[in-house]
XYZ file of N, CA and C in Angstrom:
669
model
N 131.586 84.478 112.781
C 130.425 84.319 112.184
C 128.821 85.212 112.901
N 128.280 85.818 112.192
C 127.103 85.930 112.652
C 125.518 85.474 112.337
N 125.179 84.527 113.183
C 124.159 84.073 113.027
C 122.835 84.765 113.867
N 122.021 84.695 113.014
C 120.459 85.796 113.521
C 119.359 84.474 112.879
N 118.329 84.599 113.656
C 117.132 84.066 113.201
C 115.771 85.333 112.766
N 115.389 84.964 111.575
C 114.047 85.732 111.579
C 112.688 85.119 111.680
N 111.949 85.689 112.796
C 110.832 84.774 113.354
C 109.256 85.566 113.018
N 108.006 84.944 112.574
C 106.662 85.703 111.887
C 106.028 84.937 111.809
N 104.439 85.483 112.653
C 103.343 84.571 112.093
C 102.581 85.218 111.340
N 102.760 86.629 110.343
C 102.263 86.376 109.198
C 103.266 87.360 108.666
N 103.266 87.936 107.417
C 103.447 88.498 106.125
C 102.764 89.154 104.760
N 103.105 90.565 104.444
C 102.177 90.369 103.442
C 102.304 90.000 102.565
N 100.802 89.845 101.715
C 100.622 88.936 100.420
C 100.608 89.907 99.388
N 100.937 89.876 97.993
C 100.420 90.562 96.999
C 100.863 92.054 97.292
N 101.991 92.161 98.281
C 102.560 93.421 97.675
C 103.690 93.697 96.914
N 103.427 94.451 95.882
C 104.740 94.756 94.719
C 105.912 95.228 95.248
N 106.261 95.844 96.505
C 107.303 96.720 96.913
C 107.696 95.193 97.550
N 107.626 93.868 98.083
C 108.320 92.894 98.096
C 108.793 91.613 97.543
N 107.184 91.738 96.448
C 107.211 90.468 95.539
C 107.467 90.705 94.084
N 107.542 89.785 93.130
C 107.193 90.033 91.444
C 107.554 88.442 90.854
N 107.818 89.042 89.549
C 108.274 87.734 88.730
C 109.483 88.323 88.341
N 110.135 87.278 87.790
C 111.562 86.961 87.354
C 111.571 86.898 85.916
N 112.471 87.888 85.354
C 112.861 88.557 83.796
C 113.801 86.863 83.201
N 114.835 86.888 84.174
C 115.920 86.906 83.959
C 117.160 86.277 84.918
N 117.924 85.515 84.541
C 119.105 85.494 85.437
C 120.662 85.415 84.784
N 121.867 86.050 85.651
C 122.876 85.955 85.190
C 124.284 85.430 86.420
N 124.756 84.557 85.377
C 125.845 84.387 86.548
C 127.386 84.915 86.593
N 128.064 85.446 87.059
C 129.409 86.140 86.926
C 130.185 85.151 86.762
N 131.510 85.582 86.221
C 132.415 84.303 86.632
C 133.122 84.046 87.756
N 132.883 85.160 88.996
C 132.890 84.443 90.045
C 131.700 83.904 90.777
N 130.678 83.587 89.946
C 129.868 82.852 90.439
C 128.718 83.698 91.432
N 128.917 84.756 91.297
C 127.431 86.402 91.671
C 126.217 85.774 90.866
N 125.258 85.381 91.776
C 123.831 85.250 90.729
C 123.497 86.362 90.786
N 122.826 87.017 89.740
C 121.768 88.182 90.038
C 120.623 87.568 88.835
N 119.146 87.866 89.868
C 117.970 87.791 89.082
C 117.800 89.009 88.691
N 116.967 89.429 87.320
C 116.121 90.561 86.609
C 115.020 90.710 86.924
N 114.167 91.582 87.860
C 112.850 91.386 88.262
C 111.863 91.899 87.139
N 110.763 91.671 86.983
C 109.510 92.235 85.988
C 109.281 94.033 86.516
N 108.599 94.565 85.657
C 108.585 95.931 86.093
C 107.600 96.450 87.149
N 106.826 95.276 87.444
C 105.861 95.314 88.325
C 106.564 95.858 90.105
N 107.798 95.246 89.786
C 108.143 95.355 91.201
C 108.684 96.455 91.540
N 108.442 97.340 92.618
C 108.742 98.231 92.874
C 108.826 99.211 94.251
N 110.189 98.297 94.759
C 110.751 98.114 96.204
C 111.136 99.683 96.905
N 111.260 99.832 98.031
C 111.488 100.882 98.331
C 113.370 101.211 99.036
N 114.070 101.667 98.004
C 115.302 101.368 98.115
C 116.076 102.279 99.411
N 115.220 103.419 99.252
C 116.075 104.517 100.646
C 116.235 103.740 101.989
N 116.782 103.275 102.554
C 117.083 102.755 103.907
C 116.404 103.752 105.105
N 116.514 105.022 104.808
C 116.134 105.733 105.849
C 114.499 105.649 106.169
N 113.928 105.391 105.161
C 112.543 105.171 104.956
C 111.889 103.295 105.482
N 110.499 103.846 106.298
C 110.204 102.551 106.526
C 109.723 101.611 105.441
N 109.689 100.127 105.764
C 109.536 99.157 104.639
C 110.233 99.317 103.407
N 111.706 99.292 103.858
C 112.730 99.405 103.165
C 113.092 97.904 102.523
N 114.089 97.468 101.401
C 114.459 96.361 101.277
C 115.783 96.693 101.120
N 116.900 95.688 101.652
C 118.051 96.410 101.774
C 119.170 95.016 101.659
N 119.932 95.035 101.195
C 121.046 93.590 100.960
C 120.858 93.159 102.958
N 120.965 92.117 102.844
C 121.142 91.317 104.189
C 119.448 90.766 104.508
N 118.572 91.119 103.708
C 117.684 90.454 103.817
C 117.085 88.944 103.073
N 116.171 88.905 103.649
C 115.796 87.374 102.978
C 115.672 87.424 102.247
N 115.641 86.597 100.801
C 114.854 86.501 99.717
C 114.313 84.678 99.225
N 113.230 84.400 98.953
C 113.049 83.041 98.676
C 112.406 83.220 97.157
N 112.855 82.479 96.408
C 112.700 82.298 95.176
C 111.777 81.333 94.828
N 110.936 80.748 93.834
C 110.460 79.653 93.805
C 109.649 79.693 92.064
N 109.074 78.436 92.304
C 108.424 78.054 91.010
C 106.997 78.204 91.486
N 106.195 78.783 90.450
C 104.899 79.722 90.952
C 103.704 78.383 90.472
N 104.447 77.486 89.666
C 103.652 76.122 89.422
C 103.942 74.900 89.941
N 105.402 74.911 90.696
C 105.448 73.797 91.554
C 106.241 74.324 92.527
N 105.389 74.406 93.853
C 106.244 74.565 95.051
C 106.959 73.723 95.900
N 106.792 72.862 95.287
C 108.405 72.130 95.713
C 109.217 72.727 95.251
N 109.655 73.418 93.936
C 111.149 73.998 93.772
C 111.027 75.415 94.409
N 112.238 75.577 95.485
C 112.215 76.854 95.834
C 113.739 77.108 96.027
N 114.270 77.885 96.764
C 115.549 78.493 97.406
C 114.944 79.641 98.465
N 116.044 79.391 99.373
C 116.159 80.669 100.223
C 117.173 81.676 100.003
N 117.974 82.821 100.224
C 118.828 83.270 100.100
C 119.008 84.272 100.520
N 119.947 84.724 100.730
C 120.462 86.439 100.935
C 120.681 87.201 100.415
N 120.248 88.747 100.287
C 120.337 89.475 99.270
C 121.591 90.191 99.415
N 122.502 90.487 98.495
C 124.009 90.851 98.610
C 123.925 92.304 97.997
N 122.938 92.507 96.890
C 122.970 94.151 96.597
C 121.696 93.985 95.813
N 121.024 95.278 95.936
C 119.983 95.418 95.473
C 119.851 96.661 94.680
N 119.589 96.863 93.050
C 119.719 98.097 92.379
C 118.427 97.894 91.404
N 118.406 99.473 90.882
C 117.427 99.478 89.807
C 118.181 99.579 88.647
N 117.644 99.508 87.298
C 117.967 99.151 86.160
C 117.605 100.344 85.433
N 117.956 100.753 84.020
C 117.383 101.782 83.434
C 115.619 101.462 82.727
N 115.499 100.997 82.267
C 114.062 100.233 82.046
C 113.046 100.144 83.513
N 113.317 100.743 84.322
C 112.516 100.561 85.729
C 112.429 98.948 86.114
N 113.536 98.027 85.633
C 113.443 96.658 86.384
C 114.395 96.856 87.904
N 114.399 95.629 88.191
C 115.730 95.567 89.100
C 116.716 94.596 88.981
N 117.724 94.680 89.418
C 118.704 93.928 89.878
C 118.969 93.154 91.193
N 118.743 91.806 91.419
C 118.486 91.621 93.166
C 120.024 90.491 93.027
N 121.242 90.885 93.450
C 122.195 89.626 93.575
C 121.798 88.464 94.815
N 122.128 87.586 94.995
C 121.991 86.397 96.028
C 122.868 85.645 96.430
N 123.087 85.012 97.353
C 124.256 84.393 97.913
C 123.290 83.177 98.891
N 123.681 81.751 98.444
C 122.256 80.783 99.204
C 123.606 79.387 98.866
N 122.782 78.572 99.691
C 123.435 77.149 100.024
C 123.275 76.058 98.829
N 123.212 76.249 97.746
C 123.384 75.187 96.529
C 123.345 73.931 96.810
N 124.029 73.613 98.135
C 124.372 72.476 97.960
C 122.933 71.730 98.860
N 122.362 72.524 99.319
C 120.935 72.264 100.066
C 120.255 72.491 99.123
N 119.829 73.811 98.773
C 118.968 74.459 97.809
C 119.762 74.163 96.457
N 119.079 72.638 95.561
C 119.668 72.223 94.399
C 118.959 72.064 93.162
N 117.596 72.771 93.589
C 116.567 73.070 92.669
C 117.223 74.158 91.470
N 116.797 73.610 90.092
C 117.385 74.469 89.117
C 116.515 75.917 88.982
N 117.409 77.030 89.391
C 116.879 78.522 89.405
C 116.292 78.863 88.048
N 116.694 78.138 87.087
C 115.919 78.778 85.439
C 114.409 78.204 85.426
N 113.898 77.414 86.208
C 112.632 76.739 86.656
C 111.738 77.521 87.185
N 112.241 78.201 88.202
C 111.945 79.548 89.480
C 111.394 80.672 88.590
N 110.353 81.357 88.661
C 109.895 82.983 87.729
C 109.292 83.355 88.782
N 109.253 83.203 90.262
C 108.923 84.139 91.461
C 109.534 84.719 92.213
N 109.734 85.242 93.115
C 110.552 85.857 94.477
C 109.366 86.638 95.570
N 109.732 86.322 96.895
C 109.286 87.596 97.707
C 110.529 87.431 98.783
N 110.714 88.870 99.219
C 111.785 89.491 99.910
C 110.960 89.654 101.213
N 111.773 88.855 102.015
C 111.513 88.967 103.930
C 112.112 90.259 104.183
N 112.019 91.546 104.640
C 112.165 92.355 104.793
C 112.521 92.584 106.461
N 113.206 93.120 107.372
C 113.483 93.284 108.188
C 112.498 94.328 108.702
N 112.139 95.675 108.013
C 112.083 96.857 108.047
C 110.598 96.971 107.732
N 109.977 96.101 107.162
C 108.109 96.053 106.810
C 107.643 96.121 108.450
N 106.397 96.949 108.324
C 105.935 97.377 109.367
C 104.378 97.129 109.061
N 103.554 96.549 109.703
C 102.121 96.349 109.408
C 101.462 97.554 109.152
N 100.257 98.246 108.328
C 100.298 99.731 108.219
C 99.412 99.938 109.570
N 99.944 101.206 109.878
C 99.563 102.407 111.008
C 100.077 101.294 112.285
N 101.051 100.824 112.155
C 101.567 99.790 113.400
C 103.591 100.324 113.133
N 103.889 101.613 113.682
C 105.150 102.094 113.021
C 106.013 101.104 113.900
N 105.934 100.816 115.204
C 106.630 100.361 116.062
C 106.496 98.662 116.261
N 105.722 98.236 115.485
C 105.445 96.794 115.353
C 105.633 95.972 114.192
N 106.573 95.309 114.050
C 107.255 94.836 112.647
C 107.159 93.677 112.499
N 106.298 93.574 111.407
C 106.236 91.674 110.859
C 107.418 90.763 111.738
N 108.424 91.328 111.777
C 109.742 90.337 111.642
C 110.255 90.479 112.936
N 110.308 89.272 113.374
C 111.376 89.820 115.198
C 112.533 89.357 114.680
N 113.795 89.768 114.639
C 115.220 89.438 114.602
C 115.370 89.021 115.627
N 116.174 87.729 115.823
C 116.809 87.542 117.215
C 118.183 87.036 116.813
N 119.241 87.640 117.724
C 120.644 87.276 117.576
C 121.266 86.531 118.907
N 122.461 86.568 118.938
C 122.926 86.067 119.944
C 122.772 84.655 120.181
N 122.411 84.050 119.602
C 121.156 82.940 120.035
C 122.385 81.696 119.893
N 123.825 81.194 118.959
C 124.149 80.304 119.116
C 125.926 80.891 118.335
N 126.711 80.245 118.583
C 127.883 81.088 118.409
C 128.560 80.320 117.161
N 127.878 78.983 117.248
C 128.256 77.874 115.798
C 126.829 76.753 116.016
N 127.332 76.085 114.837
C 126.182 75.276 114.785
C 127.029 74.315 113.327
N 126.414 73.306 113.237
C 126.839 71.940 112.307
C 125.685 71.497 111.306
N 125.428 71.603 110.669
C 124.676 70.621 109.744
C 124.638 69.034 109.229
N 123.842 68.403 110.015
C 123.657 66.809 110.084
C 122.834 66.493 108.905
N 123.307 65.672 107.797
C 122.687 65.196 106.456
C 122.003 64.121 106.961
N 120.912 63.561 106.385
C 120.272 62.147 106.752
C 119.642 61.588 105.450
N 120.056 60.467 104.856
C 119.420 59.681 103.651
C 118.359 58.364 104.069
N 117.438 58.867 103.306
C 116.416 57.268 103.847
C 116.423 57.134 102.299
N 116.469 55.413 102.278
C 116.187 54.756 101.210
C 115.315 53.661 101.012
N 114.307 54.019 100.441
C 113.464 52.865 100.005
C 114.067 51.917 98.660
N 114.136 50.448 98.950
C 114.504 49.327 97.466
C 113.540 47.927 98.021
N 113.683 47.284 96.709
C 112.839 46.232 96.529
C 113.939 45.119 95.763
N 113.535 44.179 95.590
C 114.198 42.560 95.209
C 115.620 42.842 96.154
N 116.172 41.105 95.944
C 117.879 41.023 96.311
C 118.771 41.591 96.064
N 118.563 42.306 94.969
C 119.387 43.282 94.140
C 119.853 44.622 95.191
N 118.447 44.885 95.834
C 118.444 46.209 96.486
C 118.611 46.898 95.463
N 117.338 47.022 94.748
C 117.064 48.339 93.868
C 116.205 49.919 94.633
N 116.813 50.470 94.590
C 116.123 51.853 95.005
C 115.154 52.232 94.214
N 114.318 52.711 94.964
C 113.141 53.524 94.127
C 112.889 55.015 94.441
N 113.121 54.981 95.513
C 112.635 56.071 96.440
C 114.105 56.644 97.227
N 114.292 58.179 97.284
C 115.660 58.367 98.428
C 115.529 59.532 98.925
N 114.891 60.055 99.833
C 114.666 61.163 100.692
C 116.004 61.531 101.588
N 116.165 63.296 101.244
C 117.352 63.614 101.819
C 116.784 64.589 103.147
N 117.399 64.535 104.244
C 117.101 65.394 105.194
C 117.961 66.430 105.859
N 117.900 67.504 106.125
C 119.185 68.242 106.907
C 118.732 68.581 107.855
N 119.804 68.617 108.808
C 119.098 69.372 110.175
C 120.454 70.496 110.485
N 120.015 71.060 111.181
C 120.711 72.313 111.797
C 120.904 71.892 113.186
N 122.138 72.134 113.478
C 122.323 71.520 115.107
C 123.060 72.771 115.595
N 122.056 73.781 116.647
C 122.902 74.926 117.322
C 123.972 74.169 118.533
N 125.015 74.922 118.848
C 125.759 74.721 119.655
C 125.006 74.881 121.150
N 125.929 74.147 122.581
C 125.042 74.674 123.719
C 125.346 75.874 124.407
N 125.212 76.932 123.797
C 125.265 78.207 124.288
C 124.574 78.460 125.648
N 124.373 78.922 126.663
C 123.597 79.223 127.617
C 122.542 80.095 126.727
N 121.434 79.901 126.643
C 120.689 81.294 126.188
C 119.436 81.582 127.064
N 118.887 82.578 127.066
C 117.827 83.114 127.649
C 116.491 82.224 126.693
N 115.159 81.879 127.288
C 114.345 81.349 126.741
C 113.267 82.439 126.208
N 112.588 83.140 127.295
C 111.773 83.685 127.315
C 111.285 85.517 126.006
N 113.026 85.769 126.574
C 113.417 87.120 125.586
C 113.396 86.610 124.616
N 114.129 85.517 123.952
C 114.557 85.431 122.208
C 114.005 84.103 122.247
N 114.260 82.994 122.536
C 114.560 81.641 122.105
C 112.699 81.014 121.541
N 112.122 81.726 122.450
C 110.993 81.442 122.335
C 109.929 81.602 121.324
N 110.503 82.870 120.558
C 109.860 83.367 118.885
C 110.516 82.264 118.123
N 111.518 81.321 118.145
C 112.191 80.320 117.523
C 111.593 79.325 117.550
N 111.222 79.045 118.650
C 110.198 77.943 119.064
C 108.823 77.965 118.686
N 108.201 79.057 118.886
C 106.788 78.710 118.558
C 106.402 79.455 117.107
N 106.931 80.294 116.623
C 106.414 81.229 115.053
C 106.123 80.273 114.753
N 105.151 80.790 113.358
C 105.021 79.857 112.125
C 105.803 79.742 111.056
N 106.434 80.764 111.097
C 107.789 80.877 110.132
C 109.061 81.254 110.614
N 109.917 80.442 110.230
C 111.558 81.082 110.981
C 112.157 80.305 109.466
N 113.197 81.603 109.725
C 114.578 81.615 108.802
C 115.821 82.183 109.527
N 116.276 80.838 109.543
C 117.917 81.057 109.975
C 119.182 81.300 108.734
N 119.658 82.669 109.497
C 120.796 83.224 108.448
C 121.859 83.504 109.233
N 122.966 83.382 108.199
C 124.329 82.731 108.510
C 125.174 83.726 107.702
N 125.305 85.170 107.859
C 125.675 85.945 106.699
C 127.330 85.904 106.671
N 128.115 84.976 107.066
C 129.762 85.006 107.320
C 129.645 83.921 106.296
N 129.157 82.569 105.957
C 129.063 81.617 105.259
C 129.661 82.112 104.015
N 130.495 80.579 102.971
C 130.526 81.329 101.953
C 129.630 80.776 100.850
N 128.758 81.000 99.757
C 130.014 82.559 99.261
C 129.635 83.773 99.729
N 128.537 83.864 100.011
C 128.328 85.658 100.929
C 127.347 85.748 102.029
N 127.158 84.457 102.470
C 125.599 84.151 103.230
C 125.406 83.548 102.812
N 124.193 83.011 103.902
C 123.210 81.616 103.511
C 122.010 82.141 104.573
N 120.905 81.424 104.136
C 119.379 81.784 104.565
C 118.880 80.354 104.655
N 117.838 79.755 105.533
C 117.546 78.456 105.603
C 116.648 78.648 106.574
N 115.231 78.077 105.873
C 113.671 78.407 106.504
C 114.180 76.932 107.367
N 114.076 76.974 108.467
C 113.689 76.200 109.576
C 112.313 75.445 109.919
N 112.460 74.552 110.969
C 111.222 74.385 111.967
C 111.841 73.822 113.560
N 111.470 73.852 113.994
C 111.999 72.545 115.393
C 111.209 71.151 115.242
N 111.557 70.305 114.835
C 110.183 69.098 115.209
C 109.944 68.772 116.111
N 110.781 68.527 117.763
C 110.220 68.633 118.713
C 111.492 68.994 119.759
N 110.980 70.041 120.699
C 111.905 69.698 121.690
C 111.701 69.977 123.230
N 112.490 70.014 124.443
C 111.872 70.683 125.817
C 113.065 71.090 126.189
N 112.798 72.355 126.971
C 113.651 73.083 127.728
C 113.499 73.204 129.550
N 114.426 73.077 130.176
C 114.896 72.814 131.053
C 115.143 74.127 131.801
N 114.374 74.753 132.482
C 114.570 76.470 132.711
C 115.435 76.640 133.944
N 116.220 77.531 134.102
C 116.311 77.500 135.413
C 117.075 79.843 135.773
N 116.009 79.979 135.971
C 115.902 81.602 136.048
C 115.305 82.018 134.662
N 115.196 81.497 133.925
C 114.886 81.366 132.104
C 116.023 80.944 131.430
N 116.914 80.901 131.562
C 117.969 79.966 131.072
C 118.128 78.451 130.456
N 119.037 78.139 129.840
C 118.746 76.545 129.558
C 120.227 76.611 128.745
N 120.625 75.560 128.775
C 122.152 75.281 128.142
C 122.026 73.811 127.585
N 121.730 73.635 126.235
C 121.954 72.376 125.219
C 121.477 73.204 124.020
N 122.557 71.837 123.469
C 122.231 72.020 122.097
C 120.633 71.536 121.405
N 119.982 72.088 120.053
C 118.920 72.431 119.873
C 119.130 71.907 118.017
N 118.499 71.175 117.662
C 118.026 70.398 116.245
C 117.102 71.447 115.832
N 117.066 71.744 114.641
C 116.196 72.360 113.865
C 116.144 71.678 112.574
N 114.775 71.143 111.608
C 114.658 70.968 110.453
C 115.140 71.664 109.542
N 115.949 71.543 108.384
C 115.799 72.570 107.168
C 114.935 72.203 106.180
N 113.941 73.309 105.775
C 112.448 73.396 104.876
C 113.498 73.172 103.451
N 113.530 72.156 102.778
C 114.629 71.970 101.431
C 114.008 71.038 100.241
Protein backbone atom coordinates (compact mmCIF):
# COMPACT_ATOMS: atom_id res chain seq x y z
CA UNK A 1 0.00 0.00 0.00
CA UNK A 2 1.38 3.41 -1.00
CA UNK A 3 -0.09 6.26 1.02
CA UNK A 4 0.91 9.86 0.42
CA UNK A 5 -0.46 13.37 0.83
CA UNK A 6 -0.79 16.43 -1.40
CA UNK A 7 -0.71 19.68 0.55
CA UNK A 8 -0.93 23.22 -0.84
CA UNK A 9 -2.03 26.73 0.07
CA UNK A 10 -2.78 28.01 -3.44
CA UNK A 11 -3.42 26.57 -6.88
CA UNK A 12 -4.13 28.01 -10.37
CA UNK A 13 -7.72 29.00 -11.05
CA UNK A 14 -9.23 29.17 -14.53
CA UNK A 15 -6.30 27.38 -16.19
CA UNK A 16 -7.64 25.41 -19.17
CA UNK A 17 -4.69 23.02 -19.01
CA UNK A 18 -5.93 21.85 -15.61
CA UNK A 19 -9.71 22.27 -15.60
CA UNK A 20 -12.70 22.21 -17.89
CA UNK A 21 -16.22 21.02 -18.56
CA UNK A 22 -17.51 17.45 -18.85
CA UNK A 23 -19.34 16.34 -21.98
CA UNK A 24 -20.23 12.84 -20.79
CA UNK A 25 -19.45 9.69 -18.82
CA UNK A 26 -19.02 6.04 -19.72
CA UNK A 27 -18.60 2.97 -17.53
CA UNK A 28 -17.03 -0.21 -18.84
CA UNK A 29 -18.16 -3.74 -17.99
CA UNK A 30 -15.26 -3.94 -15.53
CA UNK A 31 -16.45 -0.78 -13.74
CA UNK A 32 -13.89 1.69 -15.11
CA UNK A 33 -15.38 5.18 -15.27
CA UNK A 34 -14.21 7.52 -18.03
CA UNK A 35 -15.18 11.15 -18.47
CA UNK A 36 -15.09 12.93 -21.84
CA UNK A 37 -14.02 16.54 -21.56
CA UNK A 38 -15.05 19.58 -23.53
CA UNK A 39 -12.82 20.89 -26.33
CA UNK A 40 -11.55 23.88 -24.28
CA UNK A 41 -9.53 21.57 -22.00
CA UNK A 42 -5.93 21.59 -23.29
CA UNK A 43 -3.62 19.66 -20.94
CA UNK A 44 0.11 19.09 -21.28
CA UNK A 45 0.43 15.31 -21.65
CA UNK A 46 4.16 15.00 -22.34
CA UNK A 47 5.57 13.96 -18.95
CA UNK A 48 8.99 15.33 -19.89
CA UNK A 49 7.55 18.86 -19.84
CA UNK A 50 6.73 21.02 -16.81
CA UNK A 51 3.09 21.55 -15.85
CA UNK A 52 2.02 18.20 -17.28
CA UNK A 53 -0.87 16.08 -16.03
CA UNK A 54 -0.59 12.31 -15.78
CA UNK A 55 -1.95 9.12 -14.31
CA UNK A 56 -1.64 9.27 -10.54
CA UNK A 57 -2.70 12.91 -10.29
CA UNK A 58 -5.87 13.76 -8.36
CA UNK A 59 -9.05 15.06 -9.97
CA UNK A 60 -12.02 16.77 -8.37
CA UNK A 61 -15.31 16.41 -10.26
CA UNK A 62 -18.17 18.65 -9.17
CA UNK A 63 -21.51 20.25 -9.93
CA UNK A 64 -20.93 23.91 -10.71
CA UNK A 65 -24.47 24.83 -9.64
CA UNK A 66 -24.35 22.90 -6.35
CA UNK A 67 -20.93 22.80 -4.67
CA UNK A 68 -22.12 20.15 -2.20
CA UNK A 69 -21.99 17.56 -5.03
CA UNK A 70 -18.42 16.47 -5.72
CA UNK A 71 -15.97 13.58 -5.67
CA UNK A 72 -12.20 13.26 -5.40
CA UNK A 73 -10.57 10.57 -7.52
CA UNK A 74 -7.28 9.33 -8.93
CA UNK A 75 -6.60 9.60 -12.64
CA UNK A 76 -5.74 6.15 -14.00
CA UNK A 77 -5.29 7.29 -17.62
CA UNK A 78 -5.72 10.41 -19.75
CA UNK A 79 -5.73 10.46 -23.54
CA UNK A 80 -6.63 12.82 -26.36
CA UNK A 81 -9.34 11.87 -28.86
CA UNK A 82 -9.70 12.49 -32.58
CA UNK A 83 -12.06 15.45 -32.15
CA UNK A 84 -9.67 17.32 -29.82
CA UNK A 85 -11.46 16.23 -26.65
CA UNK A 86 -9.88 14.13 -23.92
CA UNK A 87 -10.86 10.98 -22.07
CA UNK A 88 -9.93 10.70 -18.40
CA UNK A 89 -10.38 7.39 -16.59
CA UNK A 90 -10.74 7.63 -12.82
CA UNK A 91 -10.89 5.54 -9.67
CA UNK A 92 -12.56 6.65 -6.44
CA UNK A 93 -14.31 5.49 -3.27
CA UNK A 94 -17.94 5.35 -4.38
CA UNK A 95 -19.06 4.36 -0.86
CA UNK A 96 -17.97 7.68 0.62
CA UNK A 97 -18.29 9.83 -2.51
CA UNK A 98 -21.72 8.61 -3.51
CA UNK A 99 -23.15 11.69 -5.23
CA UNK A 100 -24.47 11.04 -8.74
CA UNK A 101 -21.76 11.68 -11.33
CA UNK A 102 -24.40 12.44 -13.94
CA UNK A 103 -25.16 15.69 -12.08
CA UNK A 104 -21.53 16.89 -12.18
CA UNK A 105 -20.38 19.02 -15.08
CA UNK A 106 -16.90 20.37 -14.31
CA UNK A 107 -13.52 19.18 -13.07
CA UNK A 108 -10.12 20.37 -11.91
CA UNK A 109 -6.92 18.31 -11.86
CA UNK A 110 -4.46 18.66 -8.98
CA UNK A 111 -1.20 17.84 -10.76
CA UNK A 112 2.09 17.26 -8.97
CA UNK A 113 4.14 18.79 -11.79
CA UNK A 114 2.55 22.26 -11.86
CA UNK A 115 4.79 25.24 -11.06
CA UNK A 116 3.97 28.92 -10.53
CA UNK A 117 5.07 31.08 -13.47
CA UNK A 118 8.78 31.90 -13.26
CA UNK A 119 9.39 29.52 -10.35
CA UNK A 120 10.63 26.24 -11.86
CA UNK A 121 11.81 24.88 -8.51
CA UNK A 122 8.77 25.72 -6.40
CA UNK A 123 5.78 23.47 -7.11
CA UNK A 124 2.31 24.40 -5.94
CA UNK A 125 1.79 20.95 -4.42
CA UNK A 126 4.00 19.36 -1.79
CA UNK A 127 3.84 15.57 -2.02
CA UNK A 128 4.60 13.90 1.32
CA UNK A 129 5.28 10.16 1.44
CA UNK A 130 6.11 7.61 4.13
CA UNK A 131 3.70 9.25 6.56
CA UNK A 132 1.79 6.07 7.34
CA UNK A 133 1.98 2.40 6.42
CA UNK A 134 -1.69 1.73 7.15
CA UNK A 135 -4.94 3.42 8.12
CA UNK A 136 -8.54 2.68 8.94
CA UNK A 137 -11.74 4.60 8.28
CA UNK A 138 -14.18 5.35 11.06
CA UNK A 139 -17.80 6.05 10.07
CA UNK A 140 -20.04 8.07 12.39
CA UNK A 141 -23.77 8.72 11.97
CA UNK A 142 -25.66 11.46 13.78
CA UNK A 143 -29.45 11.36 13.81
CA UNK A 144 -32.01 13.97 14.76
CA UNK A 145 -35.51 12.65 15.49
CA UNK A 146 -38.84 13.69 16.94
CA UNK A 147 -41.89 12.12 18.65
CA UNK A 148 -42.06 9.01 20.78
CA UNK A 149 -41.90 6.96 17.61
CA UNK A 150 -38.38 8.26 16.97
CA UNK A 151 -39.04 9.58 13.47
CA UNK A 152 -35.81 10.65 11.85
CA UNK A 153 -35.77 13.98 10.04
CA UNK A 154 -32.04 14.67 9.68
CA UNK A 155 -29.16 12.22 9.27
CA UNK A 156 -25.52 13.27 8.95
CA UNK A 157 -22.62 10.98 8.14
CA UNK A 158 -19.00 11.69 9.00
CA UNK A 159 -15.90 9.74 7.98
CA UNK A 160 -12.50 9.91 9.63
CA UNK A 161 -9.18 8.51 8.42
CA UNK A 162 -7.13 7.23 11.33
CA UNK A 163 -3.44 6.86 10.53
CA UNK A 164 -1.40 4.25 12.39
CA UNK A 165 1.10 5.22 15.08
CA UNK A 166 4.16 5.15 12.84
CA UNK A 167 7.08 7.16 14.18
CA UNK A 168 7.06 10.36 12.11
CA UNK A 169 9.12 13.50 11.62
CA UNK A 170 7.08 16.62 12.24
CA UNK A 171 8.83 19.65 10.74
CA UNK A 172 10.29 18.00 7.61
CA UNK A 173 7.04 16.36 6.52
CA UNK A 174 3.98 16.17 8.74
CA UNK A 175 3.72 19.89 9.46
CA UNK A 176 2.64 20.45 5.84
CA UNK A 177 -0.30 18.10 6.37
CA UNK A 178 -1.20 19.69 9.70
CA UNK A 179 -1.12 23.32 8.57
CA UNK A 180 -1.84 23.59 4.81
CA UNK A 181 -5.13 25.02 3.59
CA UNK A 182 -5.79 22.09 1.24
CA UNK A 183 -4.77 18.49 1.90
CA UNK A 184 -5.56 15.43 -0.20
CA UNK A 185 -4.76 11.91 0.92
CA UNK A 186 -3.97 9.36 -1.79
CA UNK A 187 -3.92 5.59 -1.50
CA UNK A 188 -2.84 4.31 -4.90
CA UNK A 189 -3.21 0.64 -4.06
CA UNK A 190 -6.78 0.43 -2.79
CA UNK A 191 -9.51 -1.11 -4.92
CA UNK A 192 -10.54 -0.50 -7.60
CA UNK A 193 -7.44 1.38 -8.87
CA UNK A 194 -6.61 3.81 -6.10
CA UNK A 195 -8.51 6.30 -3.93
CA UNK A 196 -8.25 9.95 -3.00
CA UNK A 197 -9.86 11.91 -0.17
CA UNK A 198 -9.80 15.58 0.67
CA UNK A 199 -9.05 15.71 4.40
CA UNK A 200 -8.38 18.12 7.22
CA UNK A 201 -7.18 17.79 10.80
CA UNK A 202 -9.93 18.91 13.23
CA UNK A 203 -7.48 19.31 16.11
CA UNK A 204 -4.44 17.56 17.48
CA UNK A 205 -1.30 18.06 19.51
CA UNK A 206 2.11 16.49 19.05
CA UNK A 207 4.72 15.79 21.70
CA UNK A 208 8.03 15.93 19.88
CA UNK A 209 11.26 14.24 20.88
CA UNK A 210 14.09 15.28 18.57
CA UNK A 211 11.43 16.30 16.03
CA UNK A 212 9.83 12.83 16.15
CA UNK A 213 6.44 11.75 17.43
CA UNK A 214 4.57 8.49 17.57
CA UNK A 215 0.77 8.54 17.76
CA UNK A 216 -2.25 7.71 15.67
CA UNK A 217 -3.61 10.76 13.86
CA UNK A 218 -7.23 11.44 12.93
CA UNK A 219 -8.15 13.31 9.74
CA UNK A 220 -11.72 14.22 8.75
CA UNK A 221 -12.75 13.33 5.20
CA UNK A 222 -14.49 16.14 3.31
CA UNK A 223 -17.43 14.41 1.60
